[in-house]
Short mmCIF file of C-alpha atoms in Angstrom, two decimals:
data_model
loop_
_atom_site.label_atom_id
_atom_site.label_comp_id
_atom_site.label_asym_id
_atom_site.label_seq_id
_atom_site.Cartn_x
_atom_site.Cartn_y
_atom_site.Cartn_z
CA MET A 1 -19.34 31.62 -18.07
CA ALA A 2 -19.57 28.23 -19.74
CA GLY A 3 -18.70 25.87 -16.90
CA LYS A 4 -20.75 22.82 -16.07
CA PRO A 5 -24.08 23.36 -14.32
CA LYS A 6 -23.75 22.89 -10.56
CA LEU A 7 -26.59 21.38 -8.57
CA HIS A 8 -27.18 22.23 -4.90
CA TYR A 9 -29.36 19.73 -3.02
CA THR A 10 -29.22 16.85 -0.59
CA ASN A 11 -27.73 13.57 -1.79
CA GLY A 12 -31.10 12.09 -2.69
CA ARG A 13 -33.87 12.30 -5.26
CA GLY A 14 -36.40 14.78 -3.90
CA LYS A 15 -37.15 17.66 -6.23
CA MET A 16 -33.75 17.62 -7.90
CA GLU A 17 -34.00 14.19 -9.49
CA SER A 18 -36.08 15.33 -12.49
CA ILE A 19 -33.42 17.95 -13.16
CA ARG A 20 -30.67 15.31 -13.07
CA TRP A 21 -32.68 13.19 -15.51
CA LEU A 22 -33.20 16.04 -17.94
CA LEU A 23 -29.57 17.17 -17.94
CA ALA A 24 -28.38 13.59 -18.32
CA ALA A 25 -30.81 12.88 -21.17
CA ALA A 26 -29.63 16.06 -22.90
CA GLY A 27 -26.06 14.80 -22.58
CA VAL A 28 -25.04 17.65 -20.29
CA GLU A 29 -22.38 16.93 -17.68
CA PHE A 30 -23.07 18.48 -14.31
CA GLU A 31 -21.50 18.84 -10.87
CA GLU A 32 -23.20 18.43 -7.53
CA GLU A 33 -22.63 20.03 -4.14
CA PHE A 34 -24.52 18.13 -1.47
CA ILE A 35 -26.24 19.66 1.52
CA GLU A 36 -25.41 17.29 4.34
CA LYS A 37 -26.37 19.27 7.40
CA LYS A 38 -28.49 22.27 8.32
CA GLU A 39 -25.44 24.52 8.37
CA ASP A 40 -24.85 23.86 4.67
CA LEU A 41 -28.34 25.13 3.86
CA GLU A 42 -27.92 28.10 6.19
CA LYS A 43 -24.70 29.05 4.44
CA LEU A 44 -26.40 29.07 1.04
CA ARG A 45 -29.17 31.22 2.47
CA ASN A 46 -26.80 33.65 4.16
CA ASP A 47 -24.74 33.98 0.97
CA GLY A 48 -27.88 35.21 -0.75
CA SER A 49 -27.65 32.31 -3.19
CA LEU A 50 -31.23 31.14 -2.74
CA LEU A 51 -33.83 33.54 -4.11
CA PHE A 52 -36.64 32.20 -1.92
CA HIS A 53 -34.36 30.52 0.67
CA GLN A 54 -35.06 27.15 -0.88
CA VAL A 55 -33.35 24.43 -2.86
CA PRO A 56 -33.14 23.01 -5.54
CA MET A 57 -30.71 25.60 -6.80
CA VAL A 58 -28.76 25.17 -10.02
CA GLU A 59 -25.89 27.39 -11.09
CA ILE A 60 -26.20 27.52 -14.85
CA ASP A 61 -25.19 30.05 -17.51
CA GLY A 62 -24.29 32.70 -14.95
CA MET A 63 -27.61 32.36 -13.08
CA LYS A 64 -28.38 30.87 -9.70
CA MET A 65 -31.69 29.34 -10.72
CA VAL A 66 -34.28 28.18 -8.21
CA GLN A 67 -37.78 26.67 -8.48
CA THR A 68 -37.77 23.21 -10.00
CA ARG A 69 -40.15 23.97 -12.85
CA ALA A 70 -38.26 27.12 -13.85
CA ILE A 71 -35.02 25.17 -13.96
CA LEU A 72 -36.54 22.30 -15.94
CA SER A 73 -38.19 24.68 -18.42
CA TYR A 74 -34.90 26.47 -19.00
CA ILE A 75 -32.98 23.26 -19.61
CA ALA A 76 -35.71 21.91 -21.88
CA GLY A 77 -35.75 25.13 -23.87
CA LYS A 78 -31.98 25.35 -24.11
CA TYR A 79 -31.48 21.77 -25.29
CA ASN A 80 -34.38 21.61 -27.73
CA LEU A 81 -36.53 19.31 -25.65
CA TYR A 82 -39.50 21.67 -25.50
CA GLY A 83 -41.22 21.15 -28.86
CA LYS A 84 -41.04 23.30 -31.96
CA ASP A 85 -43.85 25.79 -31.28
CA LEU A 86 -46.31 27.07 -28.69
CA LYS A 87 -48.83 24.28 -29.21
CA GLU A 88 -46.28 21.50 -28.86
CA ARG A 89 -45.05 23.25 -25.71
CA ALA A 90 -48.61 23.32 -24.44
CA TRP A 91 -48.89 19.53 -24.80
CA ILE A 92 -45.49 18.96 -23.25
CA ASP A 93 -46.47 21.19 -20.32
CA MET A 94 -49.73 19.33 -19.80
CA TYR A 95 -48.08 15.92 -19.88
CA VAL A 96 -45.25 17.05 -17.58
CA GLU A 97 -47.67 18.50 -15.04
CA GLY A 98 -49.43 15.12 -14.91
CA THR A 99 -46.23 13.19 -14.28
CA THR A 100 -45.16 15.85 -11.77
CA ASP A 101 -48.36 15.31 -9.80
CA LEU A 102 -47.86 11.53 -9.89
CA MET A 103 -44.20 11.63 -8.86
CA GLY A 104 -45.00 14.19 -6.17
CA MET A 105 -47.29 11.66 -4.53
CA ILE A 106 -44.43 9.17 -4.40
CA THR A 107 -41.67 11.50 -3.18
CA SER A 108 -43.82 12.75 -0.32
CA LEU A 109 -44.65 9.20 0.79
CA PRO A 110 -41.71 8.77 3.23
CA PHE A 111 -42.78 11.95 5.01
CA GLN A 112 -46.37 10.92 5.65
CA PRO A 113 -47.35 9.52 9.06
CA ALA A 114 -46.52 5.81 9.25
CA ASP A 115 -50.13 4.72 9.67
CA THR A 116 -51.21 6.35 6.38
CA LYS A 117 -48.43 4.79 4.28
CA GLU A 118 -50.34 1.78 3.04
CA LYS A 119 -53.42 3.81 2.15
CA ASN A 120 -51.32 6.41 0.32
CA LEU A 121 -49.43 3.75 -1.58
CA ALA A 122 -52.71 2.22 -2.72
CA LEU A 123 -53.87 5.66 -3.85
CA ILE A 124 -50.66 6.15 -5.84
CA ILE A 125 -51.17 2.87 -7.69
CA GLU A 126 -54.82 3.67 -8.30
CA ARG A 127 -54.03 7.13 -9.67
CA ALA A 128 -51.19 5.79 -11.78
CA THR A 129 -53.30 3.08 -13.38
CA THR A 130 -56.64 4.89 -13.71
CA ARG A 131 -55.78 8.56 -14.08
CA TYR A 132 -52.27 9.00 -15.48
CA PHE A 133 -50.97 5.97 -17.39
CA PRO A 134 -54.14 5.65 -19.51
CA VAL A 135 -53.56 9.19 -20.79
CA TYR A 136 -50.05 8.46 -22.02
CA GLU A 137 -50.99 5.04 -23.37
CA LYS A 138 -53.77 6.68 -25.38
CA ALA A 139 -51.49 9.47 -26.62
CA LEU A 140 -49.03 6.92 -27.97
CA LYS A 141 -51.85 4.81 -29.42
CA ASP A 142 -53.56 7.75 -31.16
CA HIS A 143 -50.55 8.97 -33.12
CA GLY A 144 -48.52 5.75 -33.21
CA HIS A 145 -45.24 7.62 -32.85
CA ASP A 146 -42.29 6.73 -30.66
CA TYR A 147 -42.51 9.94 -28.64
CA LEU A 148 -45.33 11.74 -26.90
CA VAL A 149 -45.19 15.06 -28.75
CA GLY A 150 -44.12 16.12 -32.21
CA ASN A 151 -42.56 12.80 -33.20
CA LYS A 152 -39.38 13.81 -31.42
CA LEU A 153 -37.82 13.28 -28.00
CA SER A 154 -38.95 15.94 -25.54
CA TRP A 155 -38.97 16.70 -21.84
CA ALA A 156 -42.36 14.95 -21.65
CA ASP A 157 -40.85 11.60 -22.68
CA ILE A 158 -37.96 11.84 -20.24
CA HIS A 159 -40.30 12.81 -17.41
CA LEU A 160 -42.68 9.96 -18.24
CA LEU A 161 -39.88 7.41 -18.19
CA GLU A 162 -38.75 8.71 -14.81
CA ALA A 163 -42.32 8.43 -13.50
CA ILE A 164 -42.80 4.90 -14.88
CA LEU A 165 -39.62 3.64 -13.23
CA MET A 166 -40.59 5.32 -9.95
CA VAL A 167 -44.02 3.72 -9.88
CA GLU A 168 -42.51 0.34 -10.81
CA GLU A 169 -40.36 0.64 -7.70
CA CYS A 170 -43.64 0.70 -5.76
CA LYS A 171 -45.29 -2.08 -7.79
CA PRO A 172 -43.13 -3.90 -10.36
CA ASP A 173 -46.02 -5.10 -12.57
CA VAL A 174 -47.84 -1.77 -12.66
CA LEU A 175 -47.47 -1.53 -16.46
CA SER A 176 -49.11 -4.90 -17.12
CA ALA A 177 -52.22 -3.32 -18.68
CA PHE A 178 -50.22 -0.80 -20.74
CA PRO A 179 -48.42 -2.48 -23.65
CA LEU A 180 -47.52 0.75 -25.41
CA LEU A 181 -46.01 2.19 -22.24
CA GLN A 182 -43.97 -0.98 -21.85
CA ALA A 183 -42.62 -0.55 -25.35
CA PHE A 184 -42.08 3.15 -24.72
CA LYS A 185 -40.14 2.33 -21.58
CA GLY A 186 -37.91 -0.16 -23.42
CA ARG A 187 -37.30 2.21 -26.31
CA THR A 188 -36.64 5.35 -24.30
CA SER A 189 -34.38 3.56 -21.82
CA ASN A 190 -32.20 2.62 -24.77
CA ILE A 191 -31.48 6.15 -25.89
CA PRO A 192 -27.69 6.33 -25.32
CA THR A 193 -27.64 9.27 -22.90
CA ILE A 194 -30.52 7.81 -20.91
CA LYS A 195 -29.10 4.30 -21.01
CA LYS A 196 -25.87 5.68 -19.53
CA PHE A 197 -27.81 7.49 -16.78
CA LEU A 198 -29.59 4.24 -15.89
CA GLN A 199 -26.35 2.38 -15.34
CA PRO A 200 -24.72 2.00 -11.92
CA GLY A 201 -22.18 4.71 -11.17
CA SER A 202 -24.23 7.49 -12.78
CA GLN A 203 -25.49 10.52 -10.88
CA ARG A 204 -28.96 9.02 -10.66
CA LYS A 205 -29.99 8.70 -7.02
CA PRO A 206 -31.58 5.62 -5.39
CA PRO A 207 -34.96 5.77 -3.62
CA SER A 208 -34.70 7.34 -0.17
CA ASP A 209 -33.79 5.03 2.67
CA GLU A 210 -34.49 5.57 6.36
CA LYS A 211 -31.14 7.29 6.96
CA CYS A 212 -31.70 9.69 4.05
CA ILE A 213 -35.16 10.57 5.28
CA ALA A 214 -33.92 11.30 8.80
CA ILE A 215 -31.26 13.66 7.45
CA VAL A 216 -33.74 15.46 5.22
CA ARG A 217 -36.17 15.88 8.09
CA LYS A 218 -33.41 17.46 10.18
CA ILE A 219 -32.17 19.84 7.50
CA PHE A 220 -35.58 21.04 6.36
CA HIS A 221 -37.50 20.84 9.66
CA ILE A 222 -40.12 18.46 8.27
CA ASP B 1 -67.18 13.01 -21.55
CA GLY B 2 -63.42 12.62 -21.78
CA PHE B 3 -63.03 16.40 -21.66
CA LEU B 4 -60.66 16.46 -18.71
CA LEU B 5 -57.28 14.94 -19.51
CA PHE B 6 -56.47 14.05 -15.92
CA GLN B 7 -60.07 14.22 -14.68
CA GLN B 8 -59.42 17.61 -13.10
CA VAL B 9 -60.27 21.26 -13.59
CA PRO B 10 -59.28 24.01 -14.43
CA MET B 11 -59.91 23.25 -18.09
CA VAL B 12 -59.78 25.94 -20.77
CA GLU B 13 -60.98 25.44 -24.32
CA ILE B 14 -58.61 27.53 -26.40
CA ASP B 15 -57.37 27.36 -29.99
CA GLY B 16 -58.91 23.96 -30.59
CA MET B 17 -57.38 22.41 -27.46
CA LYS B 18 -58.99 21.40 -24.22
CA MET B 19 -56.13 22.52 -22.00
CA VAL B 20 -55.73 21.38 -18.40
CA GLN B 21 -53.13 21.99 -15.68
CA SER B 22 -53.09 25.64 -14.61
CA ARG B 23 -49.39 26.12 -15.26
CA ALA B 24 -49.63 24.71 -18.78
CA ILE B 25 -52.60 26.96 -19.50
CA ALA B 26 -50.92 30.05 -18.04
CA ASN B 27 -47.69 29.27 -19.98
CA TYR B 28 -49.61 29.01 -23.24
CA ILE B 29 -51.50 32.27 -22.74
CA ALA B 30 -48.35 34.11 -21.68
CA GLY B 31 -46.46 32.79 -24.71
CA LYS B 32 -49.25 33.56 -27.13
CA TYR B 33 -49.75 37.14 -25.95
CA ASN B 34 -46.10 38.10 -25.54
CA LEU B 35 -46.08 38.20 -21.78
CA TYR B 36 -43.25 35.71 -21.43
CA GLY B 37 -40.12 37.77 -22.05
CA LYS B 38 -38.07 38.02 -25.23
CA ASP B 39 -35.64 35.12 -24.79
CA LEU B 40 -34.83 32.03 -22.74
CA LYS B 41 -33.08 33.93 -19.96
CA GLU B 42 -35.94 36.39 -19.48
CA ARG B 43 -38.29 33.42 -19.43
CA ALA B 44 -36.12 31.81 -16.78
CA LEU B 45 -36.44 34.88 -14.54
CA ILE B 46 -40.17 35.14 -15.16
CA ASP B 47 -40.59 31.44 -14.36
CA MET B 48 -38.63 31.77 -11.11
CA TYR B 49 -40.72 34.72 -9.97
CA VAL B 50 -43.99 33.11 -11.01
CA GLU B 51 -43.20 29.81 -9.28
CA GLY B 52 -42.35 31.64 -6.05
CA LEU B 53 -45.62 33.54 -6.33
CA PHE B 54 -47.52 30.29 -6.97
CA ASP B 55 -46.13 28.94 -3.70
CA LEU B 56 -47.35 32.00 -1.80
CA ASN B 57 -50.65 31.80 -3.67
CA GLU B 58 -51.12 28.22 -2.43
CA LEU B 59 -50.65 29.37 1.14
CA ILE B 60 -53.13 32.21 0.79
CA LEU B 61 -55.71 30.12 -1.09
CA THR B 62 -55.80 27.42 1.53
CA TYR B 63 -56.52 29.95 4.28
CA ASP B 64 -60.22 29.98 3.43
CA TYR B 65 -60.42 26.20 3.78
CA GLN B 66 -58.82 25.97 7.22
CA PRO B 67 -61.00 24.89 10.12
CA ALA B 68 -61.88 27.79 12.41
CA ASP B 69 -59.37 26.85 15.11
CA LYS B 70 -56.47 26.73 12.64
CA LYS B 71 -57.24 29.99 10.84
CA GLU B 72 -55.28 32.39 13.03
CA GLN B 73 -52.15 30.25 12.95
CA HIS B 74 -52.44 29.89 9.18
CA LEU B 75 -52.86 33.62 8.73
CA ALA B 76 -49.72 34.22 10.78
CA ALA B 77 -47.84 31.79 8.51
CA VAL B 78 -49.12 33.60 5.42
CA VAL B 79 -48.07 37.00 6.74
CA ASP B 80 -44.69 35.67 7.85
CA LYS B 81 -43.85 34.07 4.50
CA ALA B 82 -45.18 37.01 2.50
CA THR B 83 -43.26 39.65 4.42
CA ASN B 84 -40.06 37.72 5.11
CA ARG B 85 -39.57 35.46 2.15
CA TYR B 86 -41.45 36.70 -0.90
CA PHE B 87 -42.14 40.42 -0.83
CA PRO B 88 -38.52 41.38 0.00
CA VAL B 89 -37.42 39.56 -3.17
CA PHE B 90 -39.69 41.56 -5.44
CA GLU B 91 -39.04 44.82 -3.61
CA LYS B 92 -35.32 44.24 -4.19
CA VAL B 93 -35.77 43.35 -7.86
CA LEU B 94 -37.61 46.61 -8.47
CA LYS B 95 -35.06 48.55 -6.43
CA ASP B 96 -32.05 47.04 -8.20
CA HIS B 97 -33.09 47.86 -11.77
CA GLY B 98 -35.35 50.81 -11.01
CA GLN B 99 -37.71 49.86 -13.82
CA ASP B 100 -41.50 49.73 -13.87
CA PHE B 101 -41.75 46.01 -14.55
CA LEU B 102 -40.09 42.99 -13.00
CA VAL B 103 -38.37 41.59 -16.12
CA GLY B 104 -37.05 43.06 -19.33
CA ASN B 105 -38.53 46.52 -18.85
CA GLN B 106 -41.88 45.40 -20.22
CA LEU B 107 -45.08 43.95 -18.84
CA SER B 108 -44.94 40.18 -18.35
CA ARG B 109 -46.98 37.55 -16.61
CA ALA B 110 -44.72 37.95 -13.59
CA ASP B 111 -46.06 41.49 -13.08
CA VAL B 112 -49.65 40.37 -13.50
CA GLN B 113 -49.15 37.48 -11.08
CA LEU B 114 -47.42 39.72 -8.54
CA LEU B 115 -50.27 42.22 -8.60
CA GLU B 116 -52.78 39.42 -8.11
CA ILE B 117 -50.85 38.15 -5.09
CA LEU B 118 -50.39 41.61 -3.58
CA LEU B 119 -54.14 42.20 -3.71
CA MET B 120 -54.89 38.78 -2.23
CA ALA B 121 -52.38 39.36 0.56
CA GLU B 122 -54.00 42.69 1.34
CA GLU B 123 -57.34 40.89 1.66
CA CYS B 124 -55.72 38.89 4.47
CA LYS B 125 -54.04 41.90 6.09
CA PRO B 126 -54.74 45.37 4.65
CA ASP B 127 -51.43 46.94 5.75
CA ILE B 128 -49.25 44.03 4.69
CA LEU B 129 -47.33 46.23 2.23
CA ALA B 130 -46.41 48.81 4.88
CA GLN B 131 -42.68 48.09 4.65
CA PHE B 132 -42.56 47.79 0.86
CA PRO B 133 -42.77 51.23 -0.78
CA LEU B 134 -41.75 49.98 -4.23
CA LEU B 135 -44.36 47.24 -4.14
CA GLN B 136 -46.94 49.85 -3.19
CA SER B 137 -46.10 52.00 -6.20
CA PHE B 138 -45.87 48.87 -8.37
CA LYS B 139 -49.34 47.92 -7.26
CA ALA B 140 -50.74 51.33 -8.15
CA ARG B 141 -48.95 51.47 -11.48
CA ILE B 142 -49.94 48.01 -12.68
CA SER B 143 -53.50 48.45 -11.43
CA ASN B 144 -53.75 51.44 -13.76
CA ILE B 145 -52.92 49.55 -16.93
CA PRO B 146 -56.20 49.89 -18.86
CA THR B 147 -56.94 46.17 -19.29
CA ILE B 148 -56.11 45.47 -15.67
CA LYS B 149 -57.96 48.53 -14.41
CA LYS B 150 -61.05 47.27 -16.21
CA PHE B 151 -60.68 43.83 -14.65
CA LEU B 152 -60.46 45.36 -11.20
CA GLN B 153 -63.76 47.14 -11.58
CA PRO B 154 -67.06 45.71 -10.32
CA GLY B 155 -68.90 43.73 -12.97
CA SER B 156 -65.77 42.15 -14.43
CA GLN B 157 -65.13 38.39 -14.47
CA ARG B 158 -62.79 38.67 -11.52
CA LYS B 159 -63.97 36.43 -8.72
CA SER B 160 -64.25 37.29 -5.05
CA PRO B 161 -62.87 35.18 -2.21
CA PRO B 162 -65.13 32.24 -1.38
CA ARG B 163 -67.88 32.99 1.11
CA GLN B 164 -67.72 30.99 4.33
CA GLU B 165 -71.10 29.41 3.58
CA ASP B 166 -69.89 28.14 0.20
CA ILE B 167 -66.82 26.36 1.52
CA PRO B 168 -68.48 23.01 2.41
CA GLU B 169 -69.96 22.75 -1.11
CA ILE B 170 -66.60 23.47 -2.72
CA ILE B 171 -64.92 20.84 -0.59
CA LYS B 172 -67.62 18.38 -1.56
CA ILE B 173 -67.06 18.93 -5.28
CA PHE B 174 -63.31 18.48 -5.20
CA TYR B 175 -62.55 16.06 -2.38
#
């Protein structure tokens, strides 16, 4: 069955956004079915479509795949964005886990108690600038290549760009001490498939607004 | 010393790399030792199962670190998720294909991870597998694989659950 992949999630970033990025960067067209109310999620569960009763779920190549990392790994492997051997995969995995941790801090921000928001935001910026960005800056500096691993575009590069843009939404000048990341951002944003995804009208989702958050809380009982 | 890429452990020195991030490390070992399926689709299944098991693992792991007044509620959540969300999935997988292993009729990291989780769950509630006959036989079968059997014996490098008195020290190191 070679139809387009079909994404099942709410109409927002959450855990599905990295999957949208990766498919878009790989030049793969995809469809989306949005969960707008609790009943939509219940229906998917009752149909037996959700292995662990959770979304994201992506219908792809005859499978109903769940678990964000499993889905991302499959797409990366299928579209040659996962390095050329085990060791390159190891580096890609390490880098991606770092950006996953960083982005996870940001996506959970709207769901923290209001009085912890400012403290958590400060922690995000601190982690970004002292723990995560220095690693990627150094990686690019050490080998001098355009891409993080194997001198070729991989999942790690796409994920890093997504993370950079997300942190910049929190603090626009956050890359000021990272010249190589700035250049990386400019370069990677210009890759045709990615450039297209970054334009208005693409399937890229905006940051969550209050209305979005309220809906998500209701559907998922957060 | 610059040994920890993101300033965190676990870190494993292996094949000239200082690997961090437990998933990355586990992926590498599984790939290297042929415990990751034979093709992309088998890997996809293995990844789905393993990620689900990681989620349950998180729940079980954090039980030891709950304050005393939250422990019972947490344990109930663990038992509920294990018996209603996760174990039925693996019981069904084994039932549907009738094979000894979860994926591709050969041992994979998914089987190893499942066994680990089953044993940890039993530490929380010894009869937690009562309604899952196939998981019970799975547990016995996989436990008997020579390398695993050896690991399950006293004196191996397998670690025990943290002792109550050690918890404050552990929290101090990491938080």
